[in-house]
């Protein structure tokens, strides 16, 4: 959601007139009424100074950070001012907060260094500064302005995203867009080292081994990529895996863009484009109890032009299908034996195999013959 | 992928992002208020009348300074790390108390007792990491009659309150819907107080008491250890106790029930607290979707508590319709039947159901029957040590939850559980167990969806690519969706128009039987939405030679776009399951069938998606 700034204002405590708006860009945006209502939050008591204050009134949101500089040279022994933004009341203004705080810091420094604000001639320079800020921040979300010979302001609107989930060693990262879109040199060294190993099939543990990077570093690097939406996570692919459709599979029929993307992604290299019907039938052929191997033998005709691994990958990335994992639970045990560590229903086969190093088949054999263990699929 | 049951430890070094679990441990729930504050503005200026929790530090500073500081201890409390980018993202684990305790009474009075222009509207103020939300309310007083102008003694001049504000302080990063809910509660309390003020000057009296105690305490504190005046106010003022109770309830159960002046009831629930699965609260968008999902007459309402427990929670003056509904409600009865049995309009049923869903007392399911196919929900907690496993074994002795859940690993219909050797009592217990598992969101129900997809013609493959599949073309024929109930006010339903699906879409006008020209024309009309190629393919299917089959196919064509499950078609068209299944089989060369959960009500079993 775009954070649009409607107005930038500079308010200060005038020695005779009291709190007032000295400059605002665009002019006349903040009415007299509005300022009267909110002035207590703009030029504030000492207790609230240097705090980020956002107040909503009359369908507008004002964000500011009141500053107070005390010195004998000022009339009333203190200079009080506040450079703030005005947005529409519905706007989410979290991204603007660091900018307002930073600006208040800049202005404080400028005032302490060269009396930028207390001198009328330099204070006047605020107007073009505020105009440029308003324009640039609204247009591109970033602004770089030189204030005077020595000082330049750098500001950027950073959209906060949701915290990404923890990346496990059995997760598989896959690029959401073509990997060539990303300029490798912009990433940190660890990420650069593991990037060539992210192919949508290698899981974290494998990437760590092959790229020769410590496991936890790989986890953190991938989590970072996840945060920026560069990759998404899918599960390890095996022919013995079981998947099932989700209600979203219908979007393949309803949404032309997903259709196009899918058919382009899953068609075998060098083959004619796969038909929608074939691909949809393949996805619908995935159901509990059916392994990928079963699918391949049942729908061999449809798979002439479709790469089944990429089919599964796409389906997982777009949540058209989901993986059914096996969770062993030790339900019967005698009092003397130790409580189960991994067979508690919290750890999937993927996780157990990754952590203990045994293969799926081995684990299956071990557990199938154990009458005390039930296996749940979900 | 990651299920909610797989928890990283709070200080997981492998994550440089604070995992949401962290916040629960260190700094309290994002859905709980940090503080409740009552301020007023009037002839005596702006006053803070009451706040809770009290400022502990104010009570006895000598004890704090007495504590010996361990020279090796990290000074992590109260230290705000200055991030160079001025990042307002939380760096230090300030406790909730410290966040608001930092504000003195006077400054709170100044910033929370707003100007009159801000009255009657939502008040929202954010200062660093704290967000204040309230609803400043204007009080109109009849002019005071001064009997004698020459005798302006203090007792003639009653201090008048012009406005007041009940404010809740929250963490700044609280979800907008939580903020909205707190505002709602503030407004409700304000309405009640305004009413009582007009009736018997209740608020003025309470305010006077509060200020008197505050004045008293400040005179005492000149000597000796300062005490929090608010602690002394509690036993004397009912309003203070009410506010404290509201705060405590919001922090714990999320259900608030106050009796202002022992007369007016203010009831409120914070859906975020009462809708929880495992340790996580259901996101507000999920709640909103839940309310919108109450729209199909063929669904059923499943109560999450026993009938007796629910009825005992209702107030004495509750609606009799609600009582009737709760008494007649059943997991096997759909909403249409419920309307008939409870003698209420379907619309009313939807409204009451929405109310129950909002308060976390019920969910929507497909009515239980032996053909229902269930499977384990991907979010089900199947851990051996979960509290659910414990509850299950207590309720159904001799059975353990994981074993039962393992039976639903593959989709299984209830009919499959039945064996001729099993006693009826065991069957009844199975039903009870399934109901229990549905109530605890452990199972999802799978339905069959069918989609028409004609195999592309060999001679014109290019054309096939451009043409939209049937689903996109046969748009616009909506079936029975009374529109959304707005979140937060489940009883507002201005646009709940109920379209009877069978009248709009069932082609009952087709004369049953016979190969009359009328029927033929109808069939042709229905097939016109298809392209020439598609029509050819369909007509060349052997089953299409039977006019009845073709007619049925044409009539149901608009359901074959993957959005209507078998049971819905059965309900709308009054057909039997076997009829439909046979039809699907006959036309299988052009239909693609799949099974998955119903997206309309999947929100109840998988709210985290």
PDB file of N, CA, C and O in Angstrom, chain B residues 279-340:
ATOM      1  N   UNK B 279      -1.752 -22.364  20.693  1.00  0.00           N
ATOM      2  CA  UNK B 279      -1.306 -21.161  21.388  1.00  0.00           C
ATOM      3  C   UNK B 279      -1.523 -19.917  20.574  1.00  0.00           C
ATOM      4  O   UNK B 279      -1.314 -18.800  21.057  1.00  0.00           O
ATOM      5  N   UNK B 280      -1.937 -20.062  19.340  1.00  0.00           N
ATOM      6  CA  UNK B 280      -1.991 -18.885  18.466  1.00  0.00           C
ATOM      7  C   UNK B 280      -3.387 -18.344  18.329  1.00  0.00           C
ATOM      8  O   UNK B 280      -4.339 -19.097  18.273  1.00  0.00           O
ATOM      9  N   UNK B 281      -3.480 -17.031  18.267  1.00  0.00           N
ATOM     10  CA  UNK B 281      -4.814 -16.495  18.058  1.00  0.00           C
ATOM     11  C   UNK B 281      -5.093 -16.414  16.566  1.00  0.00           C
ATOM     12  O   UNK B 281      -4.224 -16.214  15.751  1.00  0.00           O
ATOM     13  N   UNK B 282      -6.364 -16.586  16.222  1.00  0.00           N
ATOM     14  CA  UNK B 282      -6.771 -16.597  14.824  1.00  0.00           C
ATOM     15  C   UNK B 282      -6.672 -15.183  14.272  1.00  0.00           C
ATOM     16  O   UNK B 282      -7.177 -14.261  14.875  1.00  0.00           O
ATOM     17  N   UNK B 283      -6.003 -15.008  13.141  1.00  0.00           N
ATOM     18  CA  UNK B 283      -5.860 -13.660  12.598  1.00  0.00           C
ATOM     19  C   UNK B 283      -7.212 -13.035  12.289  1.00  0.00           C
ATOM     20  O   UNK B 283      -8.141 -13.732  11.925  1.00  0.00           O
ATOM     21  N   UNK B 284      -7.321 -11.720  12.434  1.00  0.00           N
ATOM     22  CA  UNK B 284      -8.617 -11.051  12.258  1.00  0.00           C
ATOM     23  C   UNK B 284      -9.220 -11.232  10.876  1.00  0.00           C
ATOM     24  O   UNK B 284     -10.441 -11.285  10.751  1.00  0.00           O
ATOM     25  N   UNK B 285      -8.387 -11.349   9.840  1.00  0.00           N
ATOM     26  CA  UNK B 285      -8.960 -11.556   8.503  1.00  0.00           C
ATOM     27  C   UNK B 285      -9.697 -12.879   8.482  1.00  0.00           C
ATOM     28  O   UNK B 285     -10.711 -13.027   7.800  1.00  0.00           O
ATOM     29  N   UNK B 286      -9.178 -13.835   9.229  1.00  0.00           N
ATOM     30  CA  UNK B 286      -9.828 -15.146   9.285  1.00  0.00           C
ATOM     31  C   UNK B 286     -11.198 -15.020   9.933  1.00  0.00           C
ATOM     32  O   UNK B 286     -12.165 -15.650   9.505  1.00  0.00           O
ATOM     33  N   UNK B 287     -11.279 -14.196  10.969  1.00  0.00           N
ATOM     34  CA  UNK B 287     -12.565 -14.006  11.638  1.00  0.00           C
ATOM     35  C   UNK B 287     -13.576 -13.373  10.698  1.00  0.00           C
ATOM     36  O   UNK B 287     -14.732 -13.756  10.652  1.00  0.00           O
ATOM     37  N   UNK B 288     -13.076 -12.402   9.951  1.00  0.00           N
ATOM     38  CA  UNK B 288     -13.971 -11.719   9.019  1.00  0.00           C
ATOM     39  C   UNK B 288     -14.496 -12.695   7.978  1.00  0.00           C
ATOM     40  O   UNK B 288     -15.684 -12.696   7.647  1.00  0.00           O
ATOM     41  N   UNK B 289     -13.588 -13.536   7.483  1.00  0.00           N
ATOM     42  CA  UNK B 289     -14.017 -14.525   6.502  1.00  0.00           C
ATOM     43  C   UNK B 289     -15.001 -15.498   7.115  1.00  0.00           C
ATOM     44  O   UNK B 289     -15.919 -15.958   6.445  1.00  0.00           O
ATOM     45  N   UNK B 290     -14.807 -15.817   8.386  1.00  0.00           N
ATOM     46  CA  UNK B 290     -15.741 -16.756   9.031  1.00  0.00           C
ATOM     47  C   UNK B 290     -17.149 -16.206   8.995  1.00  0.00           C
ATOM     48  O   UNK B 290     -18.098 -16.931   8.761  1.00  0.00           O
ATOM     49  N   UNK B 291     -17.273 -14.905   9.268  1.00  0.00           N
ATOM     50  CA  UNK B 291     -18.611 -14.324   9.294  1.00  0.00           C
ATOM     51  C   UNK B 291     -19.226 -14.329   7.903  1.00  0.00           C
ATOM     52  O   UNK B 291     -20.414 -14.556   7.728  1.00  0.00           O
ATOM     53  N   UNK B 292     -18.391 -14.089   6.898  1.00  0.00           N
ATOM     54  CA  UNK B 292     -18.914 -14.073   5.530  1.00  0.00           C
ATOM     55  C   UNK B 292     -19.309 -15.464   5.072  1.00  0.00           C
ATOM     56  O   UNK B 292     -20.069 -15.625   4.135  1.00  0.00           O
ATOM     57  N   UNK B 293     -18.758 -16.481   5.740  1.00  0.00           N
ATOM     58  CA  UNK B 293     -19.014 -17.847   5.302  1.00  0.00           C
ATOM     59  C   UNK B 293     -20.402 -18.339   5.696  1.00  0.00           C
ATOM     60  O   UNK B 293     -20.800 -19.428   5.322  1.00  0.00           O
ATOM     61  N   UNK B 294     -21.109 -17.535   6.498  1.00  0.00           N
ATOM     62  CA  UNK B 294     -22.423 -17.990   6.947  1.00  0.00           C
ATOM     63  C   UNK B 294     -23.429 -17.575   5.894  1.00  0.00           C
ATOM     64  O   UNK B 294     -24.062 -16.539   5.986  1.00  0.00           O
ATOM     65  N   UNK B 295     -23.516 -18.369   4.854  1.00  0.00           N
ATOM     66  CA  UNK B 295     -24.336 -17.919   3.743  1.00  0.00           C
ATOM     67  C   UNK B 295     -25.056 -19.046   3.031  1.00  0.00           C
ATOM     68  O   UNK B 295     -25.856 -18.801   2.153  1.00  0.00           O
ATOM     69  N   UNK B 296     -24.743 -20.284   3.362  1.00  0.00           N
ATOM     70  CA  UNK B 296     -25.364 -21.380   2.609  1.00  0.00           C
ATOM     71  C   UNK B 296     -26.355 -22.132   3.488  1.00  0.00           C
ATOM     72  O   UNK B 296     -25.998 -22.585   4.575  1.00  0.00           O
ATOM     73  N   UNK B 297     -27.572 -22.299   3.001  1.00  0.00           N
ATOM     74  CA  UNK B 297     -28.579 -22.990   3.817  1.00  0.00           C
ATOM     75  C   UNK B 297     -28.270 -24.468   4.027  1.00  0.00           C
ATOM     76  O   UNK B 297     -28.825 -25.092   4.925  1.00  0.00           O
ATOM     77  N   UNK B 298     -27.381 -25.022   3.190  1.00  0.00           N
ATOM     78  CA  UNK B 298     -27.124 -26.455   3.350  1.00  0.00           C
ATOM     79  C   UNK B 298     -26.002 -26.748   4.332  1.00  0.00           C
ATOM     80  O   UNK B 298     -25.664 -27.888   4.562  1.00  0.00           O
ATOM     81  N   UNK B 299     -25.428 -25.695   4.902  1.00  0.00           N
ATOM     82  CA  UNK B 299     -24.431 -25.897   5.949  1.00  0.00           C
ATOM     83  C   UNK B 299     -25.122 -26.070   7.291  1.00  0.00           C
ATOM     84  O   UNK B 299     -26.318 -25.819   7.426  1.00  0.00           O
ATOM     85  N   UNK B 300     -24.336 -26.467   8.301  1.00  0.00           N
ATOM     86  CA  UNK B 300     -24.898 -26.642   9.638  1.00  0.00           C
ATOM     87  C   UNK B 300     -24.089 -25.844  10.642  1.00  0.00           C
ATOM     88  O   UNK B 300     -22.947 -25.476  10.397  1.00  0.00           O
ATOM     89  N   UNK B 301     -24.715 -25.581  11.777  1.00  0.00           N
ATOM     90  CA  UNK B 301     -24.057 -24.841  12.843  1.00  0.00           C
ATOM     91  C   UNK B 301     -23.639 -25.825  13.917  1.00  0.00           C
ATOM     92  O   UNK B 301     -24.460 -26.574  14.426  1.00  0.00           O
ATOM     93  N   UNK B 302     -22.366 -25.857  14.222  1.00  0.00           N
ATOM     94  CA  UNK B 302     -21.878 -26.769  15.261  1.00  0.00           C
ATOM     95  C   UNK B 302     -21.491 -25.952  16.479  1.00  0.00           C
ATOM     96  O   UNK B 302     -20.608 -25.103  16.420  1.00  0.00           O
ATOM     97  N   UNK B 303     -22.152 -26.221  17.589  1.00  0.00           N
ATOM     98  CA  UNK B 303     -21.833 -25.492  18.816  1.00  0.00           C
ATOM     99  C   UNK B 303     -20.526 -26.009  19.389  1.00  0.00           C
ATOM    100  O   UNK B 303     -20.235 -27.196  19.342  1.00  0.00           O
ATOM    101  N   UNK B 304     -19.740 -25.074  19.926  1.00  0.00           N
ATOM    102  CA  UNK B 304     -18.451 -25.473  20.483  1.00  0.00           C
ATOM    103  C   UNK B 304     -18.531 -25.790  21.972  1.00  0.00           C
ATOM    104  O   UNK B 304     -17.580 -26.272  22.567  1.00  0.00           O
ATOM    105  N   UNK B 305     -19.661 -25.477  22.568  1.00  0.00           N
ATOM    106  CA  UNK B 305     -19.843 -25.843  23.972  1.00  0.00           C
ATOM    107  C   UNK B 305     -21.164 -26.586  24.075  1.00  0.00           C
ATOM    108  O   UNK B 305     -21.975 -26.551  23.158  1.00  0.00           O
ATOM    109  N   UNK B 306     -21.373 -27.223  25.223  1.00  0.00           N
ATOM    110  CA  UNK B 306     -22.624 -27.968  25.372  1.00  0.00           C
ATOM    111  C   UNK B 306     -23.781 -26.980  25.452  1.00  0.00           C
ATOM    112  O   UNK B 306     -23.614 -25.828  25.842  1.00  0.00           O
ATOM    113  N   UNK B 307     -24.957 -27.478  25.080  1.00  0.00           N
ATOM    114  CA  UNK B 307     -26.154 -26.638  25.090  1.00  0.00           C
ATOM    115  C   UNK B 307     -26.365 -26.008  26.457  1.00  0.00           C
ATOM    116  O   UNK B 307     -26.632 -24.810  26.584  1.00  0.00           O
ATOM    117  N   UNK B 308     -26.213 -26.835  27.486  1.00  0.00           N
ATOM    118  CA  UNK B 308     -26.422 -26.370  28.855  1.00  0.00           C
ATOM    119  C   UNK B 308     -25.452 -25.236  29.208  1.00  0.00           C
ATOM    120  O   UNK B 308     -25.854 -24.201  29.729  1.00  0.00           O
ATOM    121  N   UNK B 309     -24.175 -25.448  28.878  1.00  0.00           N
ATOM    122  CA  UNK B 309     -23.167 -24.438  29.215  1.00  0.00           C
ATOM    123  C   UNK B 309     -23.471 -23.127  28.519  1.00  0.00           C
ATOM    124  O   UNK B 309     -23.393 -22.049  29.111  1.00  0.00           O
ATOM    125  N   UNK B 310     -23.850 -23.208  27.257  1.00  0.00           N
ATOM    126  CA  UNK B 310     -24.149 -21.997  26.494  1.00  0.00           C
ATOM    127  C   UNK B 310     -25.334 -21.253  27.086  1.00  0.00           C
ATOM    128  O   UNK B 310     -25.303 -20.040  27.266  1.00  0.00           O
ATOM    129  N   UNK B 311     -26.413 -22.000  27.359  1.00  0.00           N
ATOM    130  CA  UNK B 311     -27.618 -21.352  27.857  1.00  0.00           C
ATOM    131  C   UNK B 311     -27.358 -20.662  29.179  1.00  0.00           C
ATOM    132  O   UNK B 311     -27.915 -19.598  29.460  1.00  0.00           O
ATOM    133  N   UNK B 312     -26.478 -21.254  29.984  1.00  0.00           N
ATOM    134  CA  UNK B 312     -26.217 -20.641  31.289  1.00  0.00           C
ATOM    135  C   UNK B 312     -25.431 -19.353  31.164  1.00  0.00           C
ATOM    136  O   UNK B 312     -25.409 -18.527  32.056  1.00  0.00           O
ATOM    137  N   UNK B 313     -24.774 -19.159  30.015  1.00  0.00           N
ATOM    138  CA  UNK B 313     -23.976 -17.941  29.850  1.00  0.00           C
ATOM    139  C   UNK B 313     -24.802 -16.773  29.347  1.00  0.00           C
ATOM    140  O   UNK B 313     -24.340 -15.632  29.360  1.00  0.00           O
ATOM    141  N   UNK B 314     -26.026 -17.075  28.876  1.00  0.00           N
ATOM    142  CA  UNK B 314     -26.803 -15.997  28.302  1.00  0.00           C
ATOM    143  C   UNK B 314     -27.402 -15.115  29.397  1.00  0.00           C
ATOM    144  O   UNK B 314     -27.797 -15.623  30.430  1.00  0.00           O
ATOM    145  N   UNK B 315     -27.477 -13.809  29.148  1.00  0.00           N
ATOM    146  CA  UNK B 315     -28.104 -12.936  30.148  1.00  0.00           C
ATOM    147  C   UNK B 315     -29.606 -13.194  30.220  1.00  0.00           C
ATOM    148  O   UNK B 315     -30.185 -13.779  29.313  1.00  0.00           O
ATOM    149  N   UNK B 316     -30.209 -12.712  31.301  1.00  0.00           N
ATOM    150  CA  UNK B 316     -31.627 -12.990  31.526  1.00  0.00           C
ATOM    151  C   UNK B 316     -32.520 -12.421  30.437  1.00  0.00           C
ATOM    152  O   UNK B 316     -33.560 -12.983  30.110  1.00  0.00           O
ATOM    153  N   UNK B 317     -32.095 -11.266  29.893  1.00  0.00           N
ATOM    154  CA  UNK B 317     -32.989 -10.620  28.925  1.00  0.00           C
ATOM    155  C   UNK B 317     -32.565 -10.918  27.489  1.00  0.00           C
ATOM    156  O   UNK B 317     -32.786 -10.114  26.597  1.00  0.00           O
ATOM    157  N   UNK B 318     -31.980 -12.072  27.263  1.00  0.00           N
ATOM    158  CA  UNK B 318     -31.519 -12.358  25.910  1.00  0.00           C
ATOM    159  C   UNK B 318     -32.700 -12.710  25.012  1.00  0.00           C
ATOM    160  O   UNK B 318     -33.787 -13.004  25.471  1.00  0.00           O
ATOM    161  N   UNK B 319     -32.416 -12.684  23.730  1.00  0.00           N
ATOM    162  CA  UNK B 319     -33.486 -12.922  22.767  1.00  0.00           C
ATOM    163  C   UNK B 319     -33.966 -14.373  22.827  1.00  0.00           C
ATOM    164  O   UNK B 319     -33.173 -15.295  22.809  1.00  0.00           O
ATOM    165  N   UNK B 320     -35.288 -14.595  22.865  1.00  0.00           N
ATOM    166  CA  UNK B 320     -35.816 -15.964  22.906  1.00  0.00           C
ATOM    167  C   UNK B 320     -35.470 -16.745  21.638  1.00  0.00           C
ATOM    168  O   UNK B 320     -35.356 -17.969  21.667  1.00  0.00           O
ATOM    169  N   UNK B 321     -35.279 -16.003  20.544  1.00  0.00           N
ATOM    170  CA  UNK B 321     -34.907 -16.678  19.298  1.00  0.00           C
ATOM    171  C   UNK B 321     -33.569 -17.373  19.461  1.00  0.00           C
ATOM    172  O   UNK B 321     -33.367 -18.496  18.986  1.00  0.00           O
ATOM    173  N   UNK B 322     -32.669 -16.715  20.152  1.00  0.00           N
ATOM    174  CA  UNK B 322     -31.345 -17.293  20.385  1.00  0.00           C
ATOM    175  C   UNK B 322     -31.465 -18.583  21.187  1.00  0.00           C
ATOM    176  O   UNK B 322     -30.840 -19.594  20.878  1.00  0.00           O
ATOM    177  N   UNK B 323     -32.304 -18.534  22.215  1.00  0.00           N
ATOM    178  CA  UNK B 323     -32.484 -19.712  23.063  1.00  0.00           C
ATOM    179  C   UNK B 323     -33.052 -20.867  22.245  1.00  0.00           C
ATOM    180  O   UNK B 323     -32.589 -21.999  22.316  1.00  0.00           O
ATOM    181  N   UNK B 324     -34.043 -20.541  21.429  1.00  0.00           N
ATOM    182  CA  UNK B 324     -34.682 -21.575  20.590  1.00  0.00           C
ATOM    183  C   UNK B 324     -33.669 -22.190  19.650  1.00  0.00           C
ATOM    184  O   UNK B 324     -33.609 -23.397  19.469  1.00  0.00           O
ATOM    185  N   UNK B 325     -32.859 -21.328  19.068  1.00  0.00           N
ATOM    186  CA  UNK B 325     -31.863 -21.817  18.118  1.00  0.00           C
ATOM    187  C   UNK B 325     -30.881 -22.756  18.787  1.00  0.00           C
ATOM    188  O   UNK B 325     -30.589 -23.841  18.288  1.00  0.00           O
ATOM    189  N   UNK B 326     -30.395 -22.363  19.963  1.00  0.00           N
ATOM    190  CA  UNK B 326     -29.420 -23.201  20.660  1.00  0.00           C
ATOM    191  C   UNK B 326     -30.036 -24.540  21.017  1.00  0.00           C
ATOM    192  O   UNK B 326     -29.391 -25.591  20.934  1.00  0.00           O
ATOM    193  N   UNK B 327     -31.299 -24.521  21.389  1.00  0.00           N
ATOM    194  CA  UNK B 327     -31.945 -25.762  21.796  1.00  0.00           C
ATOM    195  C   UNK B 327     -32.214 -26.693  20.619  1.00  0.00           C
ATOM    196  O   UNK B 327     -32.166 -27.908  20.764  1.00  0.00           O
ATOM    197  N   UNK B 328     -32.475 -26.119  19.451  1.00  0.00           N
ATOM    198  CA  UNK B 328     -32.814 -26.980  18.310  1.00  0.00           C
ATOM    199  C   UNK B 328     -31.623 -27.307  17.431  1.00  0.00           C
ATOM    200  O   UNK B 328     -31.703 -28.143  16.539  1.00  0.00           O
ATOM    201  N   UNK B 329     -30.517 -26.660  17.715  1.00  0.00           N
ATOM    202  CA  UNK B 329     -29.334 -26.814  16.875  1.00  0.00           C
ATOM    203  C   UNK B 329     -28.772 -28.234  16.968  1.00  0.00           C
ATOM    204  O   UNK B 329     -28.799 -28.859  18.008  1.00  0.00           O
ATOM    205  N   UNK B 330     -28.222 -28.733  15.854  1.00  0.00           N
ATOM    206  CA  UNK B 330     -27.630 -30.067  15.890  1.00  0.00           C
ATOM    207  C   UNK B 330     -26.624 -30.209  14.761  1.00  0.00           C
ATOM    208  O   UNK B 330     -26.751 -29.569  13.718  1.00  0.00           O
ATOM    209  N   UNK B 331     -25.651 -31.083  14.958  1.00  0.00           N
ATOM    210  CA  UNK B 331     -24.610 -31.249  13.942  1.00  0.00           C
ATOM    211  C   UNK B 331     -25.122 -31.924  12.686  1.00  0.00           C
ATOM    212  O   UNK B 331     -24.476 -31.874  11.641  1.00  0.00           O
ATOM    213  N   UNK B 332     -26.282 -32.555  12.765  1.00  0.00           N
ATOM    214  CA  UNK B 332     -26.789 -33.252  11.584  1.00  0.00           C
ATOM    215  C   UNK B 332     -27.849 -32.453  10.844  1.00  0.00           C
ATOM    216  O   UNK B 332     -28.320 -32.867   9.793  1.00  0.00           O
ATOM    217  N   UNK B 333     -28.193 -31.289  11.407  1.00  0.00           N
ATOM    218  CA  UNK B 333     -29.272 -30.508  10.818  1.00  0.00           C
ATOM    219  C   UNK B 333     -28.697 -29.340  10.052  1.00  0.00           C
ATOM    220  O   UNK B 333     -27.877 -28.596  10.606  1.00  0.00           O
ATOM    221  N   UNK B 334     -29.141 -29.127   8.817  1.00  0.00           N
ATOM    222  CA  UNK B 334     -28.618 -27.954   8.129  1.00  0.00           C
ATOM    223  C   UNK B 334     -29.428 -26.710   8.509  1.00  0.00           C
ATOM    224  O   UNK B 334     -30.475 -26.799   9.149  1.00  0.00           O
ATOM    225  N   UNK B 335     -28.927 -25.541   8.100  1.00  0.00           N
ATOM    226  CA  UNK B 335     -29.521 -24.286   8.568  1.00  0.00           C
ATOM    227  C   UNK B 335     -30.963 -24.131   8.097  1.00  0.00           C
ATOM    228  O   UNK B 335     -31.803 -23.555   8.795  1.00  0.00           O
ATOM    229  N   UNK B 336     -31.261 -24.677   6.933  1.00  0.00           N
ATOM    230  CA  UNK B 336     -32.623 -24.599   6.415  1.00  0.00           C
ATOM    231  C   UNK B 336     -33.571 -25.355   7.358  1.00  0.00           C
ATOM    232  O   UNK B 336     -34.613 -24.839   7.758  1.00  0.00           O
ATOM    233  N   UNK B 337     -33.150 -26.577   7.710  1.00  0.00           N
ATOM    234  CA  UNK B 337     -33.961 -27.379   8.623  1.00  0.00           C
ATOM    235  C   UNK B 337     -34.064 -26.720   9.988  1.00  0.00           C
ATOM    236  O   UNK B 337     -35.106 -26.752  10.631  1.00  0.00           O
ATOM    237  N   UNK B 338     -32.939 -26.130  10.404  1.00  0.00           N
ATOM    238  CA  UNK B 338     -32.909 -25.468  11.708  1.00  0.00           C
ATOM    239  C   UNK B 338     -33.933 -24.339  11.728  1.00  0.00           C
ATOM    240  O   UNK B 338     -34.653 -24.138  12.705  1.00  0.00           O
ATOM    241  N   UNK B 339     -34.013 -23.617  10.597  1.00  0.00           N
ATOM    242  CA  UNK B 339     -34.978 -22.520  10.515  1.00  0.00           C
ATOM    243  C   UNK B 339     -36.389 -23.055  10.688  1.00  0.00           C
ATOM    244  O   UNK B 339     -37.203 -22.492  11.410  1.00  0.00           O
ATOM    245  N   UNK B 340     -36.660 -24.171  10.029  1.00  0.00           N
ATOM    246  CA  UNK B 340     -38.007 -24.750  10.136  1.00  0.00           C
ATOM    247  C   UNK B 340     -38.288 -25.239  11.542  1.00  0.00           C
ATOM    248  O   UNK B 340     -39.347 -24.966  12.112  1.00  0.00           O
TER     249      UNK B 340
END
